[in-house]
Amino acid sequence: MGLNSLEDVLHEQVKDLLSAEQQLVDALPKMSAAASAKELKHAIDEHLEETRGHVRRLEEVASKLGVQGQTTCKAMKGLIAEGEEIVKEGGDPAAKDAALIGAAQRVEHYEIAAYGTAKTLAAELDHGDAAKLFSETLDEESAADSLLTKIATGGLLRGGVNEKAAT
Ligand SMILES: [Fe+2]
């Protein structure tokens, strides 16, 4: 179709994000099942619920803006493939949790970048409603990222990986 206007770019961003979030809804339960620390499992489960909400917001934006067609977010496919490699790994549970947090934070940062772009484009095009919805999701992605950092730095890694390494 070609990118002939900012509106076209925004539509592409919405389609890409919709694919990304839908892929995540399928992937997060596997990551939660693979996590050992209760707080990590809980954080992933909570974010799964939020992610379902992100899909709904994107569907609302897509219908408001008249976005046509579908696409596959290849970047999310790759990030999830890397996450699934960790899911299949054996070894120390705390080490695996640390690797899962790393994979999840890559996903969050990708989404933070994408929603930042979508929000800016929507605001530039005076789609206030869409910009607000992107902003709400962006805040939840940022909060999820911060929570993962908190879990990683809250003694989880020290109590598991390093303690074992010292013995
Ligand atoms: Fe999301």
mmCIF file with all atom_site columns, C-alpha atoms and ligand atoms in Angstrom:
data_model
loop_
_atom_site.group_PDB
_atom_site.id
_atom_site.type_symbol
_atom_site.label_atom_id
_atom_site.label_alt_id
_atom_site.label_comp_id
_atom_site.label_asym_id
_atom_site.label_entity_id
_atom_site.label_seq_id
_atom_site.pdbx_PDB_ins_code
_atom_site.Cartn_x
_atom_site.Cartn_y
_atom_site.Cartn_z
_atom_site.occupancy
_atom_site.B_iso_or_equiv
_atom_site.pdbx_formal_charge
_atom_site.auth_seq_id
_atom_site.auth_comp_id
_atom_site.auth_asym_id
_atom_site.auth_atom_id
_atom_site.pdbx_PDB_model_num
ATOM   1   C  CA . MET A 1 1   ? 0.000   0.000   0.000  1.00 0.00 ? 1   MET A CA 1
ATOM   2   C  CA . GLY A 1 2   ? 2.928   2.360   0.570  1.00 0.00 ? 2   GLY A CA 1
ATOM   3   C  CA . LEU A 1 3   ? 3.448   4.913   3.282  1.00 0.00 ? 3   LEU A CA 1
ATOM   4   C  CA . ASN A 1 4   ? 1.983   8.082   1.825  1.00 0.00 ? 4   ASN A CA 1
ATOM   5   C  CA . SER A 1 5   ? 1.132   9.954   4.988  1.00 0.00 ? 5   SER A CA 1
ATOM   6   C  CA . LEU A 1 6   ? 1.637   10.019  8.756  1.00 0.00 ? 6   LEU A CA 1
ATOM   7   C  CA . GLU A 1 7   ? -1.798  8.441   8.985  1.00 0.00 ? 7   GLU A CA 1
ATOM   8   C  CA . ASP A 1 8   ? -0.485  5.445   6.999  1.00 0.00 ? 8   ASP A CA 1
ATOM   9   C  CA . VAL A 1 9   ? 2.450   5.153   9.397  1.00 0.00 ? 9   VAL A CA 1
ATOM   10  C  CA . LEU A 1 10  ? 0.134   5.204   12.408 1.00 0.00 ? 10  LEU A CA 1
ATOM   11  C  CA . HIS A 1 11  ? -2.041  2.481   10.867 1.00 0.00 ? 11  HIS A CA 1
ATOM   12  C  CA . GLU A 1 12  ? 1.047   0.311   10.339 1.00 0.00 ? 12  GLU A CA 1
ATOM   13  C  CA . GLN A 1 13  ? 2.087   0.884   13.962 1.00 0.00 ? 13  GLN A CA 1
ATOM   14  C  CA . VAL A 1 14  ? -1.356  -0.139  15.216 1.00 0.00 ? 14  VAL A CA 1
ATOM   15  C  CA . LYS A 1 15  ? -1.346  -3.338  13.149 1.00 0.00 ? 15  LYS A CA 1
ATOM   16  C  CA . ASP A 1 16  ? 2.150   -4.215  14.303 1.00 0.00 ? 16  ASP A CA 1
ATOM   17  C  CA . LEU A 1 17  ? 1.285   -3.604  17.966 1.00 0.00 ? 17  LEU A CA 1
ATOM   18  C  CA . LEU A 1 18  ? -1.916  -5.597  17.707 1.00 0.00 ? 18  LEU A CA 1
ATOM   19  C  CA . SER A 1 19  ? 0.048   -8.571  16.392 1.00 0.00 ? 19  SER A CA 1
ATOM   20  C  CA . ALA A 1 20  ? 2.703   -8.088  19.097 1.00 0.00 ? 20  ALA A CA 1
ATOM   21  C  CA . GLU A 1 21  ? 0.172   -8.010  21.934 1.00 0.00 ? 21  GLU A CA 1
ATOM   22  C  CA . GLN A 1 22  ? -1.772  -10.994 20.586 1.00 0.00 ? 22  GLN A CA 1
ATOM   23  C  CA . GLN A 1 23  ? 1.434   -13.031 20.405 1.00 0.00 ? 23  GLN A CA 1
ATOM   24  C  CA . LEU A 1 24  ? 2.200   -12.034 23.995 1.00 0.00 ? 24  LEU A CA 1
ATOM   25  C  CA . VAL A 1 25  ? -1.194  -13.182 25.259 1.00 0.00 ? 25  VAL A CA 1
ATOM   26  C  CA . ASP A 1 26  ? -0.229  -16.659 23.999 1.00 0.00 ? 26  ASP A CA 1
ATOM   27  C  CA . ALA A 1 27  ? 3.361   -16.534 25.272 1.00 0.00 ? 27  ALA A CA 1
ATOM   28  C  CA . LEU A 1 28  ? 3.017   -15.130 28.801 1.00 0.00 ? 28  LEU A CA 1
ATOM   29  C  CA . PRO A 1 29  ? 1.298   -18.200 30.326 1.00 0.00 ? 29  PRO A CA 1
ATOM   30  C  CA . LYS A 1 30  ? 4.290   -20.318 29.256 1.00 0.00 ? 30  LYS A CA 1
ATOM   31  C  CA . MET A 1 31  ? 6.691   -17.851 30.870 1.00 0.00 ? 31  MET A CA 1
ATOM   32  C  CA . SER A 1 32  ? 4.625   -17.798 34.058 1.00 0.00 ? 32  SER A CA 1
ATOM   33  C  CA . ALA A 1 33  ? 4.607   -21.606 34.191 1.00 0.00 ? 33  ALA A CA 1
ATOM   34  C  CA . ALA A 1 34  ? 8.395   -21.632 33.785 1.00 0.00 ? 34  ALA A CA 1
ATOM   35  C  CA . ALA A 1 35  ? 9.015   -19.065 36.565 1.00 0.00 ? 35  ALA A CA 1
ATOM   36  C  CA . SER A 1 36  ? 9.878   -20.324 40.065 1.00 0.00 ? 36  SER A CA 1
ATOM   37  C  CA . ALA A 1 37  ? 9.728   -17.241 42.304 1.00 0.00 ? 37  ALA A CA 1
ATOM   38  C  CA . LYS A 1 38  ? 6.158   -16.524 43.389 1.00 0.00 ? 38  LYS A CA 1
ATOM   39  C  CA . GLU A 1 39  ? 6.554   -12.778 42.927 1.00 0.00 ? 39  GLU A CA 1
ATOM   40  C  CA . LEU A 1 40  ? 7.784   -13.274 39.356 1.00 0.00 ? 40  LEU A CA 1
ATOM   41  C  CA . LYS A 1 41  ? 4.944   -15.652 38.507 1.00 0.00 ? 41  LYS A CA 1
ATOM   42  C  CA . HIS A 1 42  ? 2.488   -13.163 39.979 1.00 0.00 ? 42  HIS A CA 1
ATOM   43  C  CA . ALA A 1 43  ? 3.985   -10.252 38.039 1.00 0.00 ? 43  ALA A CA 1
ATOM   44  C  CA . ILE A 1 44  ? 3.749   -12.189 34.755 1.00 0.00 ? 44  ILE A CA 1
ATOM   45  C  CA . ASP A 1 45  ? 0.158   -13.265 35.472 1.00 0.00 ? 45  ASP A CA 1
ATOM   46  C  CA . GLU A 1 46  ? -0.860  -9.691  36.279 1.00 0.00 ? 46  GLU A CA 1
ATOM   47  C  CA . HIS A 1 47  ? 0.762   -8.486  33.090 1.00 0.00 ? 47  HIS A CA 1
ATOM   48  C  CA . LEU A 1 48  ? -1.099  -11.139 31.109 1.00 0.00 ? 48  LEU A CA 1
ATOM   49  C  CA . GLU A 1 49  ? -4.366  -9.585  32.309 1.00 0.00 ? 49  GLU A CA 1
ATOM   50  C  CA . GLU A 1 50  ? -3.082  -6.126  31.395 1.00 0.00 ? 50  GLU A CA 1
ATOM   51  C  CA . THR A 1 51  ? -1.956  -7.413  27.998 1.00 0.00 ? 51  THR A CA 1
ATOM   52  C  CA . ARG A 1 52  ? -5.488  -8.613  27.254 1.00 0.00 ? 52  ARG A CA 1
ATOM   53  C  CA . GLY A 1 53  ? -6.550  -5.049  27.988 1.00 0.00 ? 53  GLY A CA 1
ATOM   54  C  CA . HIS A 1 54  ? -3.865  -3.751  25.619 1.00 0.00 ? 54  HIS A CA 1
ATOM   55  C  CA . VAL A 1 55  ? -5.336  -5.881  22.839 1.00 0.00 ? 55  VAL A CA 1
ATOM   56  C  CA . ARG A 1 56  ? -8.793  -4.416  23.564 1.00 0.00 ? 56  ARG A CA 1
ATOM   57  C  CA . ARG A 1 57  ? -7.443  -0.849  23.496 1.00 0.00 ? 57  ARG A CA 1
ATOM   58  C  CA . LEU A 1 58  ? -5.728  -1.486  20.165 1.00 0.00 ? 58  LEU A CA 1
ATOM   59  C  CA . GLU A 1 59  ? -8.914  -2.967  18.722 1.00 0.00 ? 59  GLU A CA 1
ATOM   60  C  CA . GLU A 1 60  ? -10.752 0.150   19.836 1.00 0.00 ? 60  GLU A CA 1
ATOM   61  C  CA . VAL A 1 61  ? -8.137  2.401   18.212 1.00 0.00 ? 61  VAL A CA 1
ATOM   62  C  CA . ALA A 1 62  ? -8.139  0.279   15.031 1.00 0.00 ? 62  ALA A CA 1
ATOM   63  C  CA . SER A 1 63  ? -11.897 0.579   14.684 1.00 0.00 ? 63  SER A CA 1
ATOM   64  C  CA . LYS A 1 64  ? -11.878 4.326   15.454 1.00 0.00 ? 64  LYS A CA 1
ATOM   65  C  CA . LEU A 1 65  ? -9.163  5.017   12.889 1.00 0.00 ? 65  LEU A CA 1
ATOM   66  C  CA . GLY A 1 66  ? -10.486 2.558   10.288 1.00 0.00 ? 66  GLY A CA 1
ATOM   67  C  CA . VAL A 1 67  ? -7.285  0.491   10.255 1.00 0.00 ? 67  VAL A CA 1
ATOM   68  C  CA . GLN A 1 68  ? -7.494  -2.195  7.562  1.00 0.00 ? 68  GLN A CA 1
ATOM   69  C  CA . GLY A 1 69  ? -5.745  -5.558  7.334  1.00 0.00 ? 69  GLY A CA 1
ATOM   70  C  CA . GLN A 1 70  ? -3.310  -7.432  9.534  1.00 0.00 ? 70  GLN A CA 1
ATOM   71  C  CA . THR A 1 71  ? 0.399   -7.861  9.889  1.00 0.00 ? 71  THR A CA 1
ATOM   72  C  CA . THR A 1 72  ? 2.775   -10.051 11.876 1.00 0.00 ? 72  THR A CA 1
ATOM   73  C  CA . CYS A 1 73  ? 5.134   -8.349  14.291 1.00 0.00 ? 73  CYS A CA 1
ATOM   74  C  CA . LYS A 1 74  ? 8.387   -10.122 13.437 1.00 0.00 ? 74  LYS A CA 1
ATOM   75  C  CA . ALA A 1 75  ? 10.300  -8.484  16.253 1.00 0.00 ? 75  ALA A CA 1
ATOM   76  C  CA . MET A 1 76  ? 7.903   -9.845  18.880 1.00 0.00 ? 76  MET A CA 1
ATOM   77  C  CA . LYS A 1 77  ? 8.079   -13.247 17.225 1.00 0.00 ? 77  LYS A CA 1
ATOM   78  C  CA . GLY A 1 78  ? 11.850  -13.176 17.710 1.00 0.00 ? 78  GLY A CA 1
ATOM   79  C  CA . LEU A 1 79  ? 11.665  -11.927 21.296 1.00 0.00 ? 79  LEU A CA 1
ATOM   80  C  CA . ILE A 1 80  ? 9.155   -14.641 22.168 1.00 0.00 ? 80  ILE A CA 1
ATOM   81  C  CA . ALA A 1 81  ? 11.288  -17.299 20.447 1.00 0.00 ? 81  ALA A CA 1
ATOM   82  C  CA . GLU A 1 82  ? 14.183  -16.275 22.689 1.00 0.00 ? 82  GLU A CA 1
ATOM   83  C  CA . GLY A 1 83  ? 11.903  -16.391 25.728 1.00 0.00 ? 83  GLY A CA 1
ATOM   84  C  CA . GLU A 1 84  ? 10.788  -19.888 24.774 1.00 0.00 ? 84  GLU A CA 1
ATOM   85  C  CA . GLU A 1 85  ? 14.392  -21.046 24.596 1.00 0.00 ? 85  GLU A CA 1
ATOM   86  C  CA . ILE A 1 86  ? 14.708  -20.045 28.254 1.00 0.00 ? 86  ILE A CA 1
ATOM   87  C  CA . VAL A 1 87  ? 11.381  -21.703 29.117 1.00 0.00 ? 87  VAL A CA 1
ATOM   88  C  CA . LYS A 1 88  ? 12.783  -25.007 27.793 1.00 0.00 ? 88  LYS A CA 1
ATOM   89  C  CA . GLU A 1 89  ? 16.105  -24.671 29.670 1.00 0.00 ? 89  GLU A CA 1
ATOM   90  C  CA . GLY A 1 90  ? 16.819  -26.695 32.780 1.00 0.00 ? 90  GLY A CA 1
ATOM   91  C  CA . GLY A 1 91  ? 19.151  -25.707 35.601 1.00 0.00 ? 91  GLY A CA 1
ATOM   92  C  CA . ASP A 1 92  ? 19.020  -23.557 38.706 1.00 0.00 ? 92  ASP A CA 1
ATOM   93  C  CA . PRO A 1 93  ? 15.528  -22.088 39.251 1.00 0.00 ? 93  PRO A CA 1
ATOM   94  C  CA . ALA A 1 94  ? 16.814  -18.667 40.323 1.00 0.00 ? 94  ALA A CA 1
ATOM   95  C  CA . ALA A 1 95  ? 19.153  -18.501 37.325 1.00 0.00 ? 95  ALA A CA 1
ATOM   96  C  CA . LYS A 1 96  ? 16.250  -19.375 35.077 1.00 0.00 ? 96  LYS A CA 1
ATOM   97  C  CA . ASP A 1 97  ? 14.116  -16.696 36.727 1.00 0.00 ? 97  ASP A CA 1
ATOM   98  C  CA . ALA A 1 98  ? 16.854  -14.148 36.090 1.00 0.00 ? 98  ALA A CA 1
ATOM   99  C  CA . ALA A 1 99  ? 16.942  -15.157 32.418 1.00 0.00 ? 99  ALA A CA 1
ATOM   100 C  CA . LEU A 1 100 ? 13.131  -14.954 32.197 1.00 0.00 ? 100 LEU A CA 1
ATOM   101 C  CA . ILE A 1 101 ? 13.222  -11.447 33.676 1.00 0.00 ? 101 ILE A CA 1
ATOM   102 C  CA . GLY A 1 102 ? 15.812  -10.470 31.061 1.00 0.00 ? 102 GLY A CA 1
ATOM   103 C  CA . ALA A 1 103 ? 13.614  -11.799 28.258 1.00 0.00 ? 103 ALA A CA 1
ATOM   104 C  CA . ALA A 1 104 ? 10.489  -10.138 29.665 1.00 0.00 ? 104 ALA A CA 1
ATOM   105 C  CA . GLN A 1 105 ? 12.239  -6.787  29.991 1.00 0.00 ? 105 GLN A CA 1
ATOM   106 C  CA . ARG A 1 106 ? 13.355  -6.937  26.361 1.00 0.00 ? 106 ARG A CA 1
ATOM   107 C  CA . VAL A 1 107 ? 9.699   -7.362  25.448 1.00 0.00 ? 107 VAL A CA 1
ATOM   108 C  CA . GLU A 1 108 ? 8.636   -4.445  27.663 1.00 0.00 ? 108 GLU A CA 1
ATOM   109 C  CA . HIS A 1 109 ? 11.278  -2.136  26.237 1.00 0.00 ? 109 HIS A CA 1
ATOM   110 C  CA . TYR A 1 110 ? 10.245  -3.014  22.704 1.00 0.00 ? 110 TYR A CA 1
ATOM   111 C  CA . GLU A 1 111 ? 6.645   -2.190  23.552 1.00 0.00 ? 111 GLU A CA 1
ATOM   112 C  CA . ILE A 1 112 ? 7.593   1.027   25.358 1.00 0.00 ? 112 ILE A CA 1
ATOM   113 C  CA . ALA A 1 113 ? 9.393   2.184   22.192 1.00 0.00 ? 113 ALA A CA 1
ATOM   114 C  CA . ALA A 1 114 ? 6.475   1.184   19.951 1.00 0.00 ? 114 ALA A CA 1
ATOM   115 C  CA . TYR A 1 115 ? 3.795   2.827   22.106 1.00 0.00 ? 115 TYR A CA 1
ATOM   116 C  CA . GLY A 1 116 ? 5.916   5.956   22.385 1.00 0.00 ? 116 GLY A CA 1
ATOM   117 C  CA . THR A 1 117 ? 5.964   6.197   18.585 1.00 0.00 ? 117 THR A CA 1
ATOM   118 C  CA . ALA A 1 118 ? 2.245   5.455   18.277 1.00 0.00 ? 118 ALA A CA 1
ATOM   119 C  CA . LYS A 1 119 ? 1.357   8.010   20.947 1.00 0.00 ? 119 LYS A CA 1
ATOM   120 C  CA . THR A 1 120 ? 3.446   10.735  19.288 1.00 0.00 ? 120 THR A CA 1
ATOM   121 C  CA . LEU A 1 121 ? 1.972   10.028  15.854 1.00 0.00 ? 121 LEU A CA 1
ATOM   122 C  CA . ALA A 1 122 ? -1.585  10.002  17.215 1.00 0.00 ? 122 ALA A CA 1
ATOM   123 C  CA . ALA A 1 123 ? -1.004  13.326  19.002 1.00 0.00 ? 123 ALA A CA 1
ATOM   124 C  CA . GLU A 1 124 ? 0.533   14.878  15.856 1.00 0.00 ? 124 GLU A CA 1
ATOM   125 C  CA . LEU A 1 125 ? -2.523  13.785  13.879 1.00 0.00 ? 125 LEU A CA 1
ATOM   126 C  CA . ASP A 1 126 ? -4.941  15.143  16.511 1.00 0.00 ? 126 ASP A CA 1
ATOM   127 C  CA . HIS A 1 127 ? -6.296  11.705  17.377 1.00 0.00 ? 127 HIS A CA 1
ATOM   128 C  CA . GLY A 1 128 ? -6.643  12.622  21.040 1.00 0.00 ? 128 GLY A CA 1
ATOM   129 C  CA . ASP A 1 129 ? -8.607  9.504   22.011 1.00 0.00 ? 129 ASP A CA 1
ATOM   130 C  CA . ALA A 1 130 ? -6.045  7.186   20.446 1.00 0.00 ? 130 ALA A CA 1
ATOM   131 C  CA . ALA A 1 131 ? -3.158  9.109   22.024 1.00 0.00 ? 131 ALA A CA 1
ATOM   132 C  CA . LYS A 1 132 ? -4.799  8.739   25.442 1.00 0.00 ? 132 LYS A CA 1
ATOM   133 C  CA . LEU A 1 133 ? -5.278  4.986   25.005 1.00 0.00 ? 133 LEU A CA 1
ATOM   134 C  CA . PHE A 1 134 ? -1.658  4.553   23.877 1.00 0.00 ? 134 PHE A CA 1
ATOM   135 C  CA . SER A 1 135 ? -0.576  6.584   26.877 1.00 0.00 ? 135 SER A CA 1
ATOM   136 C  CA . GLU A 1 136 ? -2.502  4.372   29.301 1.00 0.00 ? 136 GLU A CA 1
ATOM   137 C  CA . THR A 1 137 ? -0.905  1.248   27.874 1.00 0.00 ? 137 THR A CA 1
ATOM   138 C  CA . LEU A 1 138 ? 2.521   2.890   27.825 1.00 0.00 ? 138 LEU A CA 1
ATOM   139 C  CA . ASP A 1 139 ? 2.199   3.594   31.566 1.00 0.00 ? 139 ASP A CA 1
ATOM   140 C  CA . GLU A 1 140 ? 1.315   -0.052  32.239 1.00 0.00 ? 140 GLU A CA 1
ATOM   141 C  CA . GLU A 1 141 ? 4.254   -1.311  30.168 1.00 0.00 ? 141 GLU A CA 1
ATOM   142 C  CA . SER A 1 142 ? 6.600   1.016   32.070 1.00 0.00 ? 142 SER A CA 1
ATOM   143 C  CA . ALA A 1 143 ? 5.183   -0.114  35.416 1.00 0.00 ? 143 ALA A CA 1
ATOM   144 C  CA . ALA A 1 144 ? 5.615   -3.777  34.414 1.00 0.00 ? 144 ALA A CA 1
ATOM   145 C  CA . ASP A 1 145 ? 9.227   -3.054  33.469 1.00 0.00 ? 145 ASP A CA 1
ATOM   146 C  CA . SER A 1 146 ? 9.888   -1.304  36.796 1.00 0.00 ? 146 SER A CA 1
ATOM   147 C  CA . LEU A 1 147 ? 8.330   -4.183  38.722 1.00 0.00 ? 147 LEU A CA 1
ATOM   148 C  CA . LEU A 1 148 ? 10.620  -6.651  36.935 1.00 0.00 ? 148 LEU A CA 1
ATOM   149 C  CA . THR A 1 149 ? 13.630  -4.527  37.891 1.00 0.00 ? 149 THR A CA 1
ATOM   150 C  CA . LYS A 1 150 ? 12.388  -4.463  41.480 1.00 0.00 ? 150 LYS A CA 1
ATOM   151 C  CA . ILE A 1 151 ? 12.042  -8.248  41.526 1.00 0.00 ? 151 ILE A CA 1
ATOM   152 C  CA . ALA A 1 152 ? 15.499  -8.707  39.996 1.00 0.00 ? 152 ALA A CA 1
ATOM   153 C  CA . THR A 1 153 ? 17.160  -6.351  42.459 1.00 0.00 ? 153 THR A CA 1
ATOM   154 C  CA . GLY A 1 154 ? 15.140  -7.407  45.502 1.00 0.00 ? 154 GLY A CA 1
ATOM   155 C  CA . GLY A 1 155 ? 17.455  -10.235 46.483 1.00 0.00 ? 155 GLY A CA 1
ATOM   156 C  CA . LEU A 1 156 ? 16.062  -12.830 44.075 1.00 0.00 ? 156 LEU A CA 1
ATOM   157 C  CA . LEU A 1 157 ? 19.339  -13.157 42.204 1.00 0.00 ? 157 LEU A CA 1
ATOM   158 C  CA . ARG A 1 158 ? 21.561  -12.867 45.259 1.00 0.00 ? 158 ARG A CA 1
ATOM   159 C  CA . GLY A 1 159 ? 19.519  -15.421 47.166 1.00 0.00 ? 159 GLY A CA 1
ATOM   160 C  CA . GLY A 1 160 ? 19.685  -17.919 44.349 1.00 0.00 ? 160 GLY A CA 1
ATOM   161 C  CA . VAL A 1 161 ? 22.414  -17.713 41.792 1.00 0.00 ? 161 VAL A CA 1
ATOM   162 C  CA . ASN A 1 162 ? 25.207  -16.130 43.811 1.00 0.00 ? 162 ASN A CA 1
ATOM   163 C  CA . GLU A 1 163 ? 24.541  -18.058 46.993 1.00 0.00 ? 163 GLU A CA 1
ATOM   164 C  CA . LYS A 1 164 ? 24.901  -21.300 45.091 1.00 0.00 ? 164 LYS A CA 1
ATOM   165 C  CA . ALA A 1 165 ? 27.968  -20.053 43.298 1.00 0.00 ? 165 ALA A CA 1
ATOM   166 C  CA . ALA A 1 166 ? 29.643  -19.278 46.644 1.00 0.00 ? 166 ALA A CA 1
ATOM   167 C  CA . THR A 1 167 ? 29.222  -22.798 48.027 1.00 0.00 ? 167 THR A CA 1
HETATM 168 FE FE . FE  B 2 .   ? 1.297   -4.609  26.287 1.00 0.00 ? 1   FE  B FE 1
#
